Short mmCIF file of C-alpha atoms in Angstrom, two decimals:
data_model
loop_
_atom_site.label_atom_id
_atom_site.label_comp_id
_atom_site.label_asym_id
_atom_site.label_seq_id
_atom_site.Cartn_x
_atom_site.Cartn_y
_atom_site.Cartn_z
CA MET A 1322 -0.59 90.13 -44.38
CA ALA A 1323 1.45 93.09 -45.58
CA ALA A 1324 4.12 94.63 -43.33
CA VAL A 1325 5.75 98.07 -43.32
CA ILE A 1326 8.64 99.68 -41.51
CA LEU A 1327 8.07 103.12 -40.13
CA GLY A 1328 11.16 105.28 -39.68
CA TRP A 1329 11.28 107.58 -36.66
CA ASN A 1330 13.90 110.25 -35.92
CA PRO A 1331 13.54 111.40 -32.26
CA SER A 1332 15.26 114.73 -33.09
CA GLY A 1333 13.19 115.35 -36.22
CA SER A 1334 10.05 117.35 -36.82
CA ASN A 1335 6.64 116.39 -35.32
CA PRO A 1336 8.06 115.09 -31.98
CA TRP A 1337 5.97 112.95 -29.60
CA ASP A 1338 6.36 111.95 -25.95
CA TYR A 1339 7.79 108.53 -26.63
CA HIS A 1340 8.55 107.83 -22.94
CA ALA A 1341 4.89 108.36 -22.09
CA ALA A 1342 3.87 106.13 -24.99
CA VAL A 1343 6.11 103.30 -23.68
CA GLY A 1344 4.36 103.63 -20.27
CA LEU A 1345 0.88 103.52 -21.86
CA VAL A 1346 1.69 100.37 -23.85
CA ALA A 1347 3.06 98.74 -20.73
CA GLU A 1348 -0.11 99.64 -18.77
CA SER A 1349 -2.84 99.09 -21.35
CA GLY A 1350 -1.18 97.10 -24.12
CA ARG A 1351 -1.75 99.73 -26.81
CA PHE A 1352 -1.02 103.24 -27.99
CA LEU A 1353 -2.64 104.93 -30.97
CA ARG A 1354 -0.50 107.37 -32.97
CA ARG A 1355 -1.20 109.34 -36.13
CA TRP A 1356 1.56 108.71 -38.62
CA SER A 1357 2.35 110.67 -41.74
CA ALA A 1358 2.49 108.79 -45.05
CA ASP A 1359 4.38 110.04 -48.13
CA ARG A 1360 1.71 108.47 -50.38
CA PRO A 1361 -1.71 106.89 -49.75
CA LEU A 1362 -0.71 103.30 -50.49
CA SER A 1363 2.50 103.23 -48.43
CA VAL A 1364 0.74 102.21 -45.18
CA PRO A 1365 -2.41 100.20 -46.11
CA ALA A 1366 -4.89 99.44 -43.33
CA GLY A 1367 -4.33 96.09 -41.66
CA SER A 1368 -0.61 96.05 -42.32
CA GLU A 1369 1.81 94.86 -39.62
CA ALA A 1370 3.89 97.91 -38.57
CA TRP A 1371 7.48 97.95 -37.32
CA LEU A 1372 9.00 101.09 -35.74
CA PHE A 1373 12.63 101.78 -36.56
CA VAL A 1374 14.44 104.52 -34.70
CA GLN A 1375 17.09 106.31 -36.78
CA GLY A 1376 18.71 109.66 -37.45
CA SER A 1377 21.16 111.40 -35.11
CA SER A 1378 19.70 110.05 -31.86
CA ASP A 1379 22.32 109.36 -29.18
CA ALA A 1380 20.45 106.13 -28.38
CA GLY A 1381 21.46 104.66 -31.73
CA THR A 1382 19.48 103.13 -34.56
CA GLY A 1383 17.45 99.93 -34.31
CA LEU A 1384 14.08 98.24 -34.24
CA ILE A 1385 12.09 99.58 -31.32
CA GLY A 1386 8.35 98.95 -31.74
CA HIS A 1387 5.57 96.82 -33.26
CA GLY A 1388 1.94 97.40 -34.05
CA MET A 1389 -0.73 97.50 -36.70
CA VAL A 1390 -1.91 100.11 -39.20
CA ALA A 1391 -5.47 100.72 -37.80
CA SER A 1392 -6.97 102.99 -40.54
CA GLU A 1393 -7.01 103.68 -44.19
CA PRO A 1394 -4.79 106.67 -45.13
CA TYR A 1395 -6.59 109.96 -44.79
CA GLN A 1396 -5.78 113.64 -45.49
CA VAL A 1397 -5.50 116.33 -42.85
CA GLN A 1398 -4.39 119.96 -43.04
CA SER A 1399 -0.66 120.35 -42.33
CA GLY A 1400 1.21 123.61 -41.63
CA ASP A 1401 0.13 127.24 -41.85
CA ASP A 1402 -0.21 127.14 -45.62
CA GLY A 1403 -3.24 124.86 -45.44
CA ALA A 1404 -1.63 122.11 -47.48
CA MET A 1405 -3.17 118.64 -47.14
CA ALA A 1406 -1.01 115.74 -46.13
CA TRP A 1407 -1.62 111.95 -45.95
CA HIS A 1408 -1.72 110.18 -42.57
CA ALA A 1409 -2.74 106.86 -41.11
CA SER A 1410 -3.51 105.72 -37.55
CA VAL A 1411 -1.06 103.21 -36.14
CA LEU A 1412 -1.92 101.10 -33.09
CA PHE A 1413 1.32 100.12 -31.31
CA ASP A 1414 1.13 97.04 -29.10
CA ALA A 1415 4.84 96.93 -28.07
CA LEU A 1416 7.42 99.61 -27.60
CA LEU A 1417 10.95 99.21 -26.25
CA PRO A 1418 12.50 102.07 -24.20
CA LEU A 1419 15.06 104.15 -26.01
CA GLY A 1420 18.43 102.50 -25.63
CA GLU A 1421 16.96 98.93 -25.65
CA GLN A 1422 16.16 98.73 -29.38
CA ILE A 1423 17.39 95.79 -31.42
CA ARG A 1424 20.60 97.05 -32.95
CA GLN A 1425 21.37 97.45 -36.60
CA ASP A 1426 24.06 94.76 -36.66
CA ALA A 1427 21.60 92.14 -35.34
CA LEU A 1428 19.04 93.26 -37.89
CA CYS A 1429 21.50 92.94 -40.75
CA ALA A 1430 22.54 89.44 -39.63
CA ALA A 1431 19.06 88.10 -39.02
CA VAL A 1432 17.09 89.92 -41.71
CA PRO A 1433 19.44 90.48 -44.67
CA GLY A 1434 16.59 91.12 -47.08
CA ILE A 1435 16.23 94.75 -45.92
CA SER A 1436 18.81 97.54 -46.38
CA TRP A 1437 19.03 98.52 -42.75
CA SER A 1438 22.08 100.65 -43.43
CA GLU A 1439 20.02 103.04 -45.52
CA ALA A 1440 17.85 105.79 -44.09
CA LEU A 1441 14.26 104.61 -43.80
CA ILE A 1442 11.65 107.13 -44.80
CA ARG A 1443 9.08 108.06 -42.17
CA GLY A 1444 6.13 107.26 -44.48
CA GLY A 1445 6.71 103.54 -44.63
CA VAL A 1446 8.87 100.95 -46.38
CA THR A 1447 7.26 97.65 -47.43
CA VAL A 1448 8.82 94.54 -45.87
CA PRO A 1449 9.54 91.81 -48.54
CA GLY A 1450 7.52 88.68 -47.87
CA HIS A 1451 10.61 86.50 -47.58
CA ALA A 1452 12.00 88.78 -44.82
CA GLU A 1453 8.88 88.74 -42.60
CA PRO A 1454 9.53 85.42 -40.75
CA GLY A 1455 13.08 86.41 -39.87
CA LEU A 1456 11.89 89.79 -38.61
CA ARG A 1457 9.26 88.18 -36.38
CA ARG A 1458 11.71 85.61 -35.01
CA LEU A 1459 14.25 88.34 -34.13
CA TRP A 1460 11.54 90.39 -32.37
CA ARG A 1461 10.35 87.36 -30.48
CA ASP A 1462 13.96 86.55 -29.40
CA LEU A 1463 15.19 90.03 -28.54
CA GLY A 1464 12.08 92.15 -28.30
CA PRO A 1465 9.96 92.78 -25.15
CA ALA A 1466 8.88 89.96 -22.95
CA ALA A 1467 5.55 88.50 -23.91
CA THR A 1468 3.31 90.45 -21.60
CA GLY A 1469 0.01 92.20 -22.08
CA PRO A 1470 -2.88 93.89 -20.32
CA PRO A 1471 -4.69 91.75 -17.75
CA HIS A 1472 -7.85 90.03 -19.03
CA VAL A 1473 -10.70 88.84 -16.89
CA VAL A 1474 -14.26 87.64 -17.62
CA SER A 1475 -16.56 90.70 -17.68
CA GLY A 1476 -18.25 91.09 -14.39
CA ALA A 1477 -16.27 88.41 -12.64
CA LEU A 1478 -14.17 90.80 -10.51
CA PRO A 1479 -14.42 94.48 -9.55
CA PRO A 1480 -12.06 96.70 -11.60
CA ASP A 1481 -9.75 97.36 -8.63
CA ALA A 1482 -9.17 93.64 -8.23
CA VAL A 1483 -7.18 93.41 -11.47
CA SER A 1484 -3.41 93.93 -11.01
CA THR A 1485 -0.35 93.81 -13.16
CA ILE A 1486 2.53 91.58 -12.05
CA ASP A 1487 6.15 92.49 -12.93
CA VAL A 1488 8.28 89.58 -14.09
CA ASN A 1489 12.02 89.22 -14.56
CA ARG A 1490 13.23 89.44 -18.15
CA HIS A 1491 16.20 87.23 -19.03
CA GLU A 1492 18.45 87.86 -21.99
CA ARG A 1493 17.78 85.59 -24.92
CA ASN A 1494 20.57 84.62 -27.24
CA PRO A 1495 19.48 83.95 -30.86
CA ASP A 1496 22.83 82.15 -31.50
CA ALA A 1497 22.13 79.69 -28.65
CA ARG A 1498 18.69 78.99 -30.14
CA ARG A 1499 20.22 78.31 -33.59
CA VAL A 1500 22.81 75.90 -32.11
CA CYS A 1501 20.09 74.12 -30.12
CA LEU A 1502 17.84 73.59 -33.16
CA ALA A 1503 20.80 72.62 -35.37
CA PHE A 1504 21.63 69.81 -32.94
CA HIS A 1505 18.19 68.69 -31.74
CA GLY A 1506 16.19 69.54 -34.85
CA THR A 1507 12.94 71.55 -35.03
CA SER A 1508 10.51 68.87 -33.91
CA CYS A 1509 9.15 68.92 -30.32
CA ALA A 1510 11.37 66.77 -28.09
CA ALA A 1511 8.32 65.61 -26.14
CA CYS A 1512 5.50 64.95 -28.61
CA GLY A 1513 7.39 65.04 -31.93
CA PHE A 1514 5.18 67.75 -33.51
CA SER A 1515 6.82 69.62 -36.42
CA PHE A 1516 5.52 72.99 -37.55
CA GLU A 1517 7.40 72.68 -40.85
CA ALA A 1518 5.80 69.32 -41.58
CA PHE A 1519 2.30 70.59 -40.70
CA ASP A 1520 2.41 74.16 -42.00
CA GLY A 1521 5.27 74.13 -44.50
CA ASP A 1522 7.41 77.28 -44.80
CA ALA A 1523 4.84 79.31 -42.85
CA GLY A 1524 5.60 77.25 -39.74
CA SER A 1525 9.36 77.82 -39.90
CA GLY A 1526 10.76 79.19 -36.66
CA SER A 1527 7.57 78.62 -34.65
CA ILE A 1528 9.04 75.97 -32.29
CA ASP A 1529 9.89 77.09 -28.73
CA VAL A 1530 13.23 76.58 -27.09
CA HIS A 1531 12.95 75.44 -23.45
CA HIS A 1532 15.57 75.92 -20.75
CA VAL A 1533 16.11 72.58 -19.00
CA VAL A 1534 17.17 74.54 -15.91
CA PRO A 1535 15.16 77.78 -15.40
CA PRO A 1536 17.33 80.85 -16.12
CA GLU A 1537 16.46 82.36 -12.75
CA LEU A 1538 18.29 79.44 -11.04
CA LEU A 1539 21.49 80.00 -13.02
CA GLY A 1540 24.15 82.41 -11.80
CA SER A 1541 25.09 85.45 -13.82
CA GLY A 1542 28.40 83.88 -14.66
CA TYR A 1543 27.02 80.57 -15.92
CA GLN A 1544 28.10 79.67 -19.46
CA LEU A 1545 25.05 78.33 -21.29
CA ASP A 1546 25.48 75.12 -23.30
CA PRO A 1547 22.92 75.30 -26.13
CA VAL A 1548 23.00 71.49 -26.63
CA ALA A 1549 22.80 70.36 -23.01
CA ASP A 1550 20.78 73.24 -21.53
CA LEU A 1551 18.17 73.89 -24.26
CA VAL A 1552 15.65 71.65 -25.91
CA PRO A 1553 12.92 72.34 -28.58
CA LEU A 1554 9.31 72.09 -27.38
CA CYS A 1555 6.07 72.97 -29.11
CA PRO A 1556 3.97 75.68 -27.34
CA ASN A 1557 1.59 73.06 -25.95
CA CYS A 1558 4.28 70.95 -24.32
CA HIS A 1559 6.17 74.10 -23.28
CA ALA A 1560 3.10 75.34 -21.41
CA LEU A 1561 2.62 71.95 -19.82
CA ALA A 1562 6.25 71.87 -18.70
CA HIS A 1563 5.74 75.14 -16.80
CA ARG A 1564 2.23 74.49 -15.49
CA SER A 1565 3.21 72.95 -12.20
CA ALA A 1566 3.99 75.20 -9.22
CA GLY A 1567 7.37 73.54 -8.64
CA PRO A 1568 10.31 73.05 -11.00
CA PRO A 1569 9.41 72.63 -14.73
CA ARG A 1570 8.53 69.12 -15.86
CA THR A 1571 11.27 67.27 -17.71
CA VAL A 1572 10.95 65.99 -21.23
CA SER A 1573 10.77 62.46 -19.82
CA GLU A 1574 7.87 63.51 -17.51
CA LEU A 1575 6.07 65.10 -20.49
CA ARG A 1576 6.45 61.89 -22.51
CA HIS A 1577 5.21 59.81 -19.55
CA ILE A 1578 2.12 61.99 -19.28
CA MET A 1579 1.35 61.56 -22.99
CA SER A 1580 2.04 57.83 -22.90
CA ALA A 1581 -0.26 57.41 -19.90
CA SER A 1582 -3.07 59.14 -21.83
CA GLY A 1583 -2.73 56.75 -24.68
CA HIS A 1584 -1.39 59.26 -27.21
CA LEU A 1585 1.32 58.13 -29.64
CA ARG A 1586 4.42 60.27 -29.96
CA GLY A 1587 4.27 62.58 -32.98
CA GLN A 1588 0.68 61.66 -33.96
CA VAL A 1589 -2.69 63.32 -33.73
CA VAL A 1590 -5.26 60.91 -32.23
CA SER A 1591 -8.45 60.92 -34.30
CA ASP A 1592 -11.95 59.98 -33.06
CA LEU A 1593 -11.62 56.69 -34.99
CA ALA A 1594 -8.35 55.88 -33.17
CA LEU A 1595 -9.94 56.69 -29.79
CA GLN A 1596 -12.84 54.40 -30.58
CA ALA A 1597 -10.40 51.62 -31.60
CA GLN A 1598 -8.57 51.98 -28.28
CA GLU A 1599 -11.88 51.74 -26.41
CA ASP A 1600 -12.86 48.60 -28.41
CA ALA A 1601 -9.49 47.05 -27.69
CA ARG A 1602 -9.91 47.66 -23.96
CA ARG A 1603 -13.25 45.93 -24.01
CA ILE A 1604 -11.81 42.96 -25.91
CA LEU A 1605 -8.95 42.63 -23.45
CA GLU A 1606 -11.26 42.83 -20.50
CA GLY A 1607 -13.47 40.10 -21.98
CA PRO A 1608 -17.23 39.73 -21.92
CA PRO A 1609 -18.96 40.44 -18.65
CA VAL A 1610 -19.37 37.43 -16.39
CA HIS A 1611 -22.99 36.66 -15.47
CA ARG A 1612 -23.18 34.69 -12.25
CA GLN A 1613 -26.18 32.55 -11.39
CA PRO A 1614 -27.76 33.55 -8.13
CA ARG A 1615 -27.41 30.91 -5.42
CA ASP A 1616 -30.47 29.35 -3.88
#
């Protein structure tokens, strides 16, 4: 999938109510915006879109939004002279408030394949394929918390029964993540699954990093130890660790759950293996004993 960076200058021409857009995304999970394109092919439909705030804004430059190009480029009349200009519809699914954008120094360090120091044109700059994984990892680590609009089965509840719950957002340190993975590796500490082994380069950076002690239980002055306090977990094991109402399950508890279910660490159990396990149980239990009825 192609990806483009859209440059936005808050003090430039064609202003928009960005604060209201942030609120709409937080409430509904989306905001549709018409975006000007300097040429028809600069923002092709279906492209992943990244919003980069720049210019002379007091808030500073940085990555501030994410979305998708929702339409093919089209022409509309622009200005009093009747000239036609190219535009495309962009559907934003995440917008950071001004002042909370991912800063230019972090972008340069994590995604060196893009010249972040140069002015990005509004119409769209193509993201090199080799830079896309690093850009997504940085947005996942420092971007907005993974929240979205509430979803319920249609007809299951009246509309006024759906509510949005605010959650605390804890600062995530990409350096701590790198140290954790450098020490522990990128395989899941519980089940042994490796995205790189299964998906190759496309799976790089997909492993989650789990806090052994929940961040909300740590004081503000606590100095995080990336080796002792963090551990890699695949999304499945990470979800299982946090599924209980009490404290998160430990890695040992996750392994015990998998061991009790008959799954081998780091392996996918096939139907043939399950059948073999069932046959082994029957052999161990022995043939059924038929007792003769007594007179």
